[in-house]
Amino acid sequence: MKPLDKLDRKIGKYAVRNLMTIMVGAMAFVFLMDILLQSAGKPPLTLFISFDREAIFSGQVWRFLTYAFEYPASSPLFMLFTLYFYWLIGSTMEREWGSFRFNVFYFSSVLLTAAVGLITGFATNYFFNMALFFAFALFYPDFEVLVFFVLPIKMKYLAIIDAVYFLYMFIVYPWPGKICLLVSIALLAVFFLDEIVGGIKRTYRRLKWKSNFR
């Protein structure tokens, strides 16, 4: 995307480096604070940072951004695995795309998802975090991860599972959820269409090359 290349040359030096490390650290902090606050009989921090359209219109404008710090699951083991997954994917894609492009994609996702949420009443950080997963799988289809730190599985197979799950969510979610999901996928396509198409071509050539030697 040429406009992004031009912006990168002009203001790329101001990009936040290691953005996903910061985001994952913030999510882990919120999780720990929730545990401490609830153990003290107080409301969890999540209650004050989650997206809430009525609360935003009532003056709690920070929720427009802070919902991005919500952690993905309540189970400590599942959350630990998911945060590791977020960090792995986000950090790798930042190296692949460059910090500036990754910043633009991520911050645009946060802002546009929240803006749409002001209309629909629903916004979540889950969809745009997992949208990165598809891009990662296109660039590194044979990359192996340890699911729950035990079971090795290639990214291309996890991507298929995730795609099926996304389709399921699109079917069962009400319209606000459907729109939120589509926004995340659309942003990924708009910002990184050339790279994604290139990843598909590389994957196709790799598969074709392998088939010729069977």
XYZ file of C-alpha atoms in Angstrom:
214
model
C 0.000 0.000 0.000
C 1.912 3.046 -1.308
C 0.325 5.701 0.965
C 1.412 3.646 3.982
C 4.924 3.353 2.575
C 5.117 7.136 2.241
C 3.811 7.669 5.764
C 6.234 5.079 7.082
C 9.172 7.002 5.621
C 7.929 10.277 7.112
C 6.663 9.323 10.566
C 7.568 5.651 10.937
C 10.188 6.528 13.543
C 7.358 7.415 15.943
C 5.785 3.956 15.758
C 5.413 2.049 19.018
C 7.903 -0.809 18.970
C 6.924 -4.192 20.400
C 3.285 -3.121 20.489
C 1.929 -6.607 21.068
C 4.239 -7.117 24.038
C 2.750 -3.965 25.573
C -0.828 -5.073 24.833
C -0.295 -8.557 26.241
C 1.371 -7.083 29.322
C -1.614 -4.766 29.840
C -4.057 -7.683 29.532
C -2.059 -9.709 32.049
C -2.038 -6.706 34.411
C -5.833 -6.357 34.177
C -6.217 -10.074 34.863
C -4.036 -9.897 37.983
C -5.843 -6.780 39.199
C -9.187 -8.535 38.756
C -7.981 -11.395 40.941
C -6.681 -9.041 43.639
C -9.759 -6.802 43.634
C -12.235 -9.665 43.671
C -10.338 -11.408 46.469
C -10.718 -8.165 48.435
C -14.449 -8.133 47.739
C -14.254 -5.222 45.295
C -15.498 -4.911 41.684
C -12.991 -6.136 39.064
C -11.024 -3.663 36.966
C -12.596 -5.152 33.840
C -15.918 -3.692 34.923
C -14.475 -0.185 34.485
C -12.578 -0.637 31.209
C -14.878 -2.830 29.097
C -16.771 -1.355 26.159
C -20.116 0.080 27.253
C -21.888 2.435 24.872
C -24.190 3.919 27.491
C -21.284 4.510 29.874
C -19.251 6.178 27.106
C -22.113 8.515 26.262
C -22.422 9.241 29.993
C -18.845 10.522 30.133
C -16.685 7.406 30.644
C -14.928 8.064 27.354
C -11.846 6.009 28.253
C -13.863 2.862 27.529
C -13.638 3.774 23.830
C -9.993 2.628 24.015
C -9.520 0.610 27.194
C -11.662 -2.308 26.025
C -8.565 -3.272 24.019
C -6.922 -4.280 27.330
C -9.548 -6.880 28.225
C -8.016 -10.327 28.598
C -9.327 -13.209 26.473
C -10.472 -15.799 29.023
C -11.192 -16.344 32.693
C -9.356 -19.664 33.038
C -5.733 -18.910 34.026
C -4.306 -21.744 31.901
C -6.340 -20.881 28.809
C -5.602 -17.184 29.246
C -1.868 -17.844 29.577
C -1.886 -19.853 26.356
C -3.989 -17.273 24.501
C -1.806 -14.362 25.600
C 1.282 -16.263 24.520
C -0.442 -16.869 21.191
C -1.305 -13.172 20.814
C 2.281 -12.206 21.609
C 3.777 -14.757 19.205
C 1.519 -13.760 16.316
C 1.638 -10.010 16.926
C 5.402 -9.835 17.430
C 6.074 -11.960 14.361
C 3.737 -9.948 12.152
C 5.301 -6.704 13.410
C 8.676 -7.995 12.244
C 7.147 -9.103 8.935
C 5.207 -5.907 8.205
C 7.274 -3.387 10.145
C 6.318 -1.561 13.332
C 4.595 1.331 11.564
C 2.236 -0.787 9.475
C 1.453 -3.003 12.412
C 0.717 0.083 14.536
C -1.596 1.518 11.903
C -3.482 -1.756 11.561
C -3.824 -2.353 15.289
C -4.789 1.181 16.310
C -7.181 1.456 13.365
C -8.781 -1.807 14.476
C -9.246 -0.504 18.015
C -10.697 2.820 16.857
C -12.925 1.553 14.045
C -14.277 -1.351 16.108
C -15.142 1.086 18.904
C -16.683 3.557 16.440
C -18.893 0.825 15.007
C -19.676 -0.218 18.581
C -21.094 3.237 19.269
C -23.692 2.434 16.606
C -24.313 -1.256 17.295
C -23.654 -1.272 21.048
C -21.070 -4.070 20.815
C -17.266 -4.082 20.527
C -14.621 -6.659 21.418
C -10.873 -6.935 20.919
C -11.088 -10.667 20.253
C -11.867 -10.461 16.548
C -9.072 -8.130 15.455
C -6.542 -9.994 17.590
C -7.537 -13.275 15.983
C -7.713 -11.727 12.492
C -3.921 -11.494 12.729
C -3.908 -15.248 13.120
C -5.020 -15.750 9.517
C -2.253 -13.513 8.196
C 0.307 -15.376 10.306
C -0.917 -18.722 8.958
C -0.542 -17.476 5.371
C 3.049 -16.374 5.949
C 4.040 -19.358 8.087
C 1.650 -22.261 7.305
C 4.059 -24.937 8.530
C 5.036 -23.147 11.727
C 4.341 -25.429 14.682
C 2.966 -24.272 18.007
C 2.431 -26.251 21.172
C -1.281 -26.092 21.921
C -1.574 -25.651 25.685
C 2.237 -25.999 25.644
C 1.895 -29.744 24.995
C 0.349 -30.678 21.626
C 2.350 -29.702 18.491
C 0.186 -28.578 15.564
C 0.894 -26.611 12.394
C -0.546 -23.153 11.904
C -2.370 -24.060 8.695
C -4.479 -26.588 10.577
C -5.185 -24.167 13.401
C -6.190 -21.581 10.798
C -8.760 -23.981 9.358
C -10.180 -24.595 12.831
C -10.249 -20.860 13.518
C -11.944 -20.146 10.179
C -14.653 -22.684 10.980
C -15.100 -21.106 14.407
C -15.329 -17.626 12.881
C -17.984 -18.893 10.469
C -19.877 -20.445 13.368
C -19.737 -17.177 15.312
C -20.897 -15.252 12.269
C -23.916 -17.541 12.020
C -24.924 -17.569 15.692
C -23.976 -14.018 16.733
C -26.604 -11.274 16.515
C -25.971 -8.526 13.955
C -23.765 -6.351 16.210
C -21.372 -9.299 16.610
C -21.446 -10.096 12.892
C -20.552 -6.509 12.017
C -17.708 -6.449 14.553
C -16.273 -9.646 13.068
C -16.544 -8.356 9.498
C -14.831 -5.079 10.431
C -11.784 -6.975 11.705
C -11.476 -9.155 8.609
C -12.086 -6.195 6.276
C -9.375 -4.107 7.959
C -6.880 -6.927 7.633
C -7.676 -7.238 3.920
C -7.543 -3.477 3.271
C -4.244 -2.849 5.027
C -2.359 -5.944 3.983
C -4.030 -7.212 0.816
C -0.766 -7.282 -1.159
C 1.041 -9.189 1.581
C -1.849 -11.607 2.075
C -2.116 -12.312 -1.662
C 1.643 -12.784 -1.746
C 1.382 -15.208 1.154
C -1.304 -17.198 -0.661
C 0.865 -17.351 -3.792
C 3.879 -18.501 -1.796
C 1.800 -21.180 -0.105
C 0.440 -22.327 -3.482
C 3.932 -22.496 -5.015
C 5.219 -24.405 -2.005
C 2.412 -26.958 -2.232
C 2.862 -27.270 -6.001
C 6.610 -27.779 -5.580
C 6.026 -30.506 -3.013
C 3.487 -32.265 -5.238
C 6.006 -32.369 -8.113
C 8.414 -34.392 -5.993
C 5.948 -36.990 -4.802
